[in-house]
mmCIF file with all atom_site columns, C-alpha atoms in Angstrom:
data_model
loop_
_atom_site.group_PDB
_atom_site.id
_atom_site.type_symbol
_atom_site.label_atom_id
_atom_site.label_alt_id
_atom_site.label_comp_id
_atom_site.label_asym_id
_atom_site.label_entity_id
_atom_site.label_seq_id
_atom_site.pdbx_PDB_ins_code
_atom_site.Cartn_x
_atom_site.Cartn_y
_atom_site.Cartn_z
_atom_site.occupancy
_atom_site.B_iso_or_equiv
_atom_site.pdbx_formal_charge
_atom_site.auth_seq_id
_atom_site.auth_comp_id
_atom_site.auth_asym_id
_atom_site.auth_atom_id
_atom_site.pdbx_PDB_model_num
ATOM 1  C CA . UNK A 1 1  ? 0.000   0.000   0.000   1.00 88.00 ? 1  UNK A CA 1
ATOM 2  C CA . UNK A 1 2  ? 2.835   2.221   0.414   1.00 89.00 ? 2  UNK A CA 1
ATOM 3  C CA . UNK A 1 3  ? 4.085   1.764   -2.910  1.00 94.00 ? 3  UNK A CA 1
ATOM 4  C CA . UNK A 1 4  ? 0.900   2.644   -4.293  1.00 93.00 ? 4  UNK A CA 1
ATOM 5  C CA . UNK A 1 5  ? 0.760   5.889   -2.322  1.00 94.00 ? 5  UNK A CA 1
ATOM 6  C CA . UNK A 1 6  ? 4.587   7.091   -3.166  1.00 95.00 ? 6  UNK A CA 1
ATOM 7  C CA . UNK A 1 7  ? 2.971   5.947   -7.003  1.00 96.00 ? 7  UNK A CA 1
ATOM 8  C CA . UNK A 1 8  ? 0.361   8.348   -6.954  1.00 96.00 ? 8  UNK A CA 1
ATOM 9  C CA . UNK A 1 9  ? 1.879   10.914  -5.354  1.00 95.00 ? 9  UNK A CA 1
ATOM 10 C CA . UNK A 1 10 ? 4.422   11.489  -8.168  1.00 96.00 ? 10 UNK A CA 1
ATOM 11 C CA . UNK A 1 11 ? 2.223   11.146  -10.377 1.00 96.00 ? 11 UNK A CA 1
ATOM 12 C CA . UNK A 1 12 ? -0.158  13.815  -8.667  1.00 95.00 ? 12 UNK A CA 1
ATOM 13 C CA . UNK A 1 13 ? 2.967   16.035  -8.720  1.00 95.00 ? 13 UNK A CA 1
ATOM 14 C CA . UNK A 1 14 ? 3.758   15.202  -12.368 1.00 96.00 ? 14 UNK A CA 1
ATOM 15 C CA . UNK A 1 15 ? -0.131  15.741  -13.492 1.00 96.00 ? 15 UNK A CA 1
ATOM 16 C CA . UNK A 1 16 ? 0.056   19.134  -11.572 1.00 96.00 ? 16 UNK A CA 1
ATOM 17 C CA . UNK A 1 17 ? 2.821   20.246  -13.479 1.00 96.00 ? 17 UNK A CA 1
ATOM 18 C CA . UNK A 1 18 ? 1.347   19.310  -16.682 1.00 95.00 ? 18 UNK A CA 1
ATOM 19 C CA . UNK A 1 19 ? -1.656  21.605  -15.845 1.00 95.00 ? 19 UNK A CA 1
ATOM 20 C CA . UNK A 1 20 ? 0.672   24.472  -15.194 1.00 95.00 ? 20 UNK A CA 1
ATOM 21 C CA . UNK A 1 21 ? 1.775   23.716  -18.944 1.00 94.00 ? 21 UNK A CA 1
ATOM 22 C CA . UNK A 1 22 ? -1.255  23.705  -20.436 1.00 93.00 ? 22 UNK A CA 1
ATOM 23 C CA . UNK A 1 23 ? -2.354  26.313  -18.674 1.00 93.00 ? 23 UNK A CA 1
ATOM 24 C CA . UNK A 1 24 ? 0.515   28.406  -19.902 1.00 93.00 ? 24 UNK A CA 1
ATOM 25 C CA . UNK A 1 25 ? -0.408  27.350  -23.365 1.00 92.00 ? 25 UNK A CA 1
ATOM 26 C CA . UNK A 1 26 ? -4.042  27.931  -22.853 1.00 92.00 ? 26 UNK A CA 1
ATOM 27 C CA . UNK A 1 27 ? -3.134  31.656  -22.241 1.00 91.00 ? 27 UNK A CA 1
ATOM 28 C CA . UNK A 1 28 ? -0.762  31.907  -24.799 1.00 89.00 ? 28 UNK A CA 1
ATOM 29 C CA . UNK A 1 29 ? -3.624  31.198  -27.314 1.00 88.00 ? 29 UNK A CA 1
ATOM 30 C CA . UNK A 1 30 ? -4.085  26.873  -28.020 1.00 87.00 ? 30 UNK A CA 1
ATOM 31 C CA . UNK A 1 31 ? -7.464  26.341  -27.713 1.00 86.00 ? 31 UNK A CA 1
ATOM 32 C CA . UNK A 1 32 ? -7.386  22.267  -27.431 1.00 90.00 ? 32 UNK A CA 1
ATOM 33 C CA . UNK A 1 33 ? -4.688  22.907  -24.182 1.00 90.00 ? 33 UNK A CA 1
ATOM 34 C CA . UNK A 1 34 ? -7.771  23.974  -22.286 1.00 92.00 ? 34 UNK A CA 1
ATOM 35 C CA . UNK A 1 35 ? -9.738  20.558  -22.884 1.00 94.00 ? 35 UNK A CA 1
ATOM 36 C CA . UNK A 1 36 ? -5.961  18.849  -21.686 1.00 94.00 ? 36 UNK A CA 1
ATOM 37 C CA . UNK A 1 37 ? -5.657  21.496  -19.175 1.00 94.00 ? 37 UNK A CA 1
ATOM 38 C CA . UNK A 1 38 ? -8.971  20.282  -17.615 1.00 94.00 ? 38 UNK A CA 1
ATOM 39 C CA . UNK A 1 39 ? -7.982  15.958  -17.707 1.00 95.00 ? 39 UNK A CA 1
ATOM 40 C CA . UNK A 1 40 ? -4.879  16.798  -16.208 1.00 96.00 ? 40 UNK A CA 1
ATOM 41 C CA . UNK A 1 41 ? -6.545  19.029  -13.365 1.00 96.00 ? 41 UNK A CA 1
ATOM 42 C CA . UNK A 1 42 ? -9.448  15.735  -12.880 1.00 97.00 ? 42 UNK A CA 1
ATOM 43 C CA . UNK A 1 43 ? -6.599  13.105  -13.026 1.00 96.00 ? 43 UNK A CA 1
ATOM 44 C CA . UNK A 1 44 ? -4.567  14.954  -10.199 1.00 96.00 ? 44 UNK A CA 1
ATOM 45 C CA . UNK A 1 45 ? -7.430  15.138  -8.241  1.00 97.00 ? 45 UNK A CA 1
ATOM 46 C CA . UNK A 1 46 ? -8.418  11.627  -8.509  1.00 97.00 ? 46 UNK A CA 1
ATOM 47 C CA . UNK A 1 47 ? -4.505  10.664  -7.777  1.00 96.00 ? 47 UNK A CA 1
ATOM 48 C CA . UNK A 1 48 ? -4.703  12.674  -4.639  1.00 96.00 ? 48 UNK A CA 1
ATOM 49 C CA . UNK A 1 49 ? -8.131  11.124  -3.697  1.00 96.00 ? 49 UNK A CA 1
ATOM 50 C CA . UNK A 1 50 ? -7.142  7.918   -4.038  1.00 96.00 ? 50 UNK A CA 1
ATOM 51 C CA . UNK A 1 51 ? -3.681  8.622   -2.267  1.00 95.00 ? 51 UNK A CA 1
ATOM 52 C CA . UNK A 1 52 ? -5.022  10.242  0.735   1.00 95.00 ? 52 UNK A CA 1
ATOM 53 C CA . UNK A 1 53 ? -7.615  7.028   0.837   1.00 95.00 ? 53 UNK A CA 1
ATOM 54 C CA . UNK A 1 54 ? -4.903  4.862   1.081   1.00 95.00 ? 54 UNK A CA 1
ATOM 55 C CA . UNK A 1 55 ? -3.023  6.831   3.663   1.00 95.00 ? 55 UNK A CA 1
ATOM 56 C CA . UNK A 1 56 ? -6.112  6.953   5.802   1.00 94.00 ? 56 UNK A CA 1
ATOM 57 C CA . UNK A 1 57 ? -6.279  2.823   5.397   1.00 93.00 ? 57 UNK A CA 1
ATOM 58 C CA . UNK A 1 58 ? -2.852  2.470   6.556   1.00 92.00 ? 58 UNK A CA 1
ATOM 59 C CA . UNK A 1 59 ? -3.679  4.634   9.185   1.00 92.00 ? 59 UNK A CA 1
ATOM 60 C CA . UNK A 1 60 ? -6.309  2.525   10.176  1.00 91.00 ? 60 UNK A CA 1
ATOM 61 C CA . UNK A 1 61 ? -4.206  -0.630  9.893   1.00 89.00 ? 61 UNK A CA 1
ATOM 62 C CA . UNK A 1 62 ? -1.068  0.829   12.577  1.00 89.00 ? 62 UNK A CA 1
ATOM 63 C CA . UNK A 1 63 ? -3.706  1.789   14.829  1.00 89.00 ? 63 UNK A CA 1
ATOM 64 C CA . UNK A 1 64 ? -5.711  -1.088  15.361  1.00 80.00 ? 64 UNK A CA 1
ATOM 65 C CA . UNK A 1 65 ? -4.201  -3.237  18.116  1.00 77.00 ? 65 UNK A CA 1
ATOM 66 C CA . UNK A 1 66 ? -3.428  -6.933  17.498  1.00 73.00 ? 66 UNK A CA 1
ATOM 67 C CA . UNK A 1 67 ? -5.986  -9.724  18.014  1.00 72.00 ? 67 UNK A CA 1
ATOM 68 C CA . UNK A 1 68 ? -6.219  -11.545 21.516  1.00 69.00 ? 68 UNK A CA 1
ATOM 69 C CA . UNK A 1 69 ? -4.348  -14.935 21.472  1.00 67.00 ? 69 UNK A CA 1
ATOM 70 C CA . UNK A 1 70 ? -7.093  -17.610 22.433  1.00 63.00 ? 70 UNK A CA 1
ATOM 71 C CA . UNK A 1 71 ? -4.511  -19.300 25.277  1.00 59.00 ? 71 UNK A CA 1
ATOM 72 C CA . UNK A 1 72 ? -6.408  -21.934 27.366  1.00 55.00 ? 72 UNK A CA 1
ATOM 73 C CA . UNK A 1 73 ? -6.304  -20.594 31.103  1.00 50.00 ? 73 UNK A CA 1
ATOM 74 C CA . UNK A 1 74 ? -6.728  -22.388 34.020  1.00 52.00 ? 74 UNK A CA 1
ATOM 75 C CA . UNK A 1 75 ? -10.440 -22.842 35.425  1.00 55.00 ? 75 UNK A CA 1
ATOM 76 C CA . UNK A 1 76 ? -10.282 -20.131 37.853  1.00 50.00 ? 76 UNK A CA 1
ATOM 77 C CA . UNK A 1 77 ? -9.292  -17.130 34.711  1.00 52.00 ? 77 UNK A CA 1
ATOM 78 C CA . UNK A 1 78 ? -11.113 -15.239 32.027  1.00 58.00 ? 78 UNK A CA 1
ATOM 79 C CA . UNK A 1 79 ? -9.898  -13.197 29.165  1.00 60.00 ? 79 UNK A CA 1
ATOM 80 C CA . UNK A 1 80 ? -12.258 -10.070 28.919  1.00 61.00 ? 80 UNK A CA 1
ATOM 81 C CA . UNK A 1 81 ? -12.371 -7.967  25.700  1.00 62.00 ? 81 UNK A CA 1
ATOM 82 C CA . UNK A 1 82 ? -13.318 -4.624  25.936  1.00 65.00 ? 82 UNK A CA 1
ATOM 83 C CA . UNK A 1 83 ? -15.238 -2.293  22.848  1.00 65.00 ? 83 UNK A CA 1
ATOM 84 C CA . UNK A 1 84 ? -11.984 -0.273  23.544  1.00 64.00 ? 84 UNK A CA 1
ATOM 85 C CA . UNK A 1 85 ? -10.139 -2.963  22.839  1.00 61.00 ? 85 UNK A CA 1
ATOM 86 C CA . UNK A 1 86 ? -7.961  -3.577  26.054  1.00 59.00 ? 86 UNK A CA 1
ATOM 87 C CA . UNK A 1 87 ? -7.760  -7.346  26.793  1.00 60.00 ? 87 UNK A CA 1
ATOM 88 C CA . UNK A 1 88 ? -7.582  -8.496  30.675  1.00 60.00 ? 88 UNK A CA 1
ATOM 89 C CA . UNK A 1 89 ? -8.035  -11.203 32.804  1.00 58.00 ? 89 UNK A CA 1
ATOM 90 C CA . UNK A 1 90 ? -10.645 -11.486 35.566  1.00 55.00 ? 90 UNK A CA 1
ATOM 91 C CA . UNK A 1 91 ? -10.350 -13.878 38.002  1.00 53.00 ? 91 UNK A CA 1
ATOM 92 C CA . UNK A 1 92 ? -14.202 -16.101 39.116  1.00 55.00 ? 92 UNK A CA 1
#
């Protein structure tokens, strides 16, 4: 997933630059740089979308602690699992 974000980063930064470009040639008078000056301006916002999706799933991945290990205890312990997600033992 990383790769995929350092992917389409650089080639946000790369579609960016290209709309400078045909922005600069827009000005300067091309008419069909506008209709390129537009796809590069949609791609770079779908390659940041996507990128800052991914980023918020790894996110999500550090964050969330590991499962419980289902250890047999002795009679006399539990394993309690919180909504929080803290794992203890309670004794009966």
């Amino acid at each position: 997933m990383s790769l995929g974000v350092t992917l389409l980063v650089v080639a946000w930064g790369y579609l960016v630059f290209a709309a400078i470009d045909f922005g600069s040639e827009a000005r300067g008078g091309r008419g069909e740089a506008w209709w390129f000056l537009g796809l590069a301006s949609l791609g770079a916002v779908a390659c940041l979308f996507a990128g800052l999706m991914l980023v918020a799933r790894i996110l999500r991945l550090l964050a969330t602690p590991p499962a419980a290990p289902s250890v047999g205890h002795a009679n006399d312990v539990d394993t309690v699992a919180t909504s929080e997600g803290y794992v203890g033992r309670r004794v009966r």
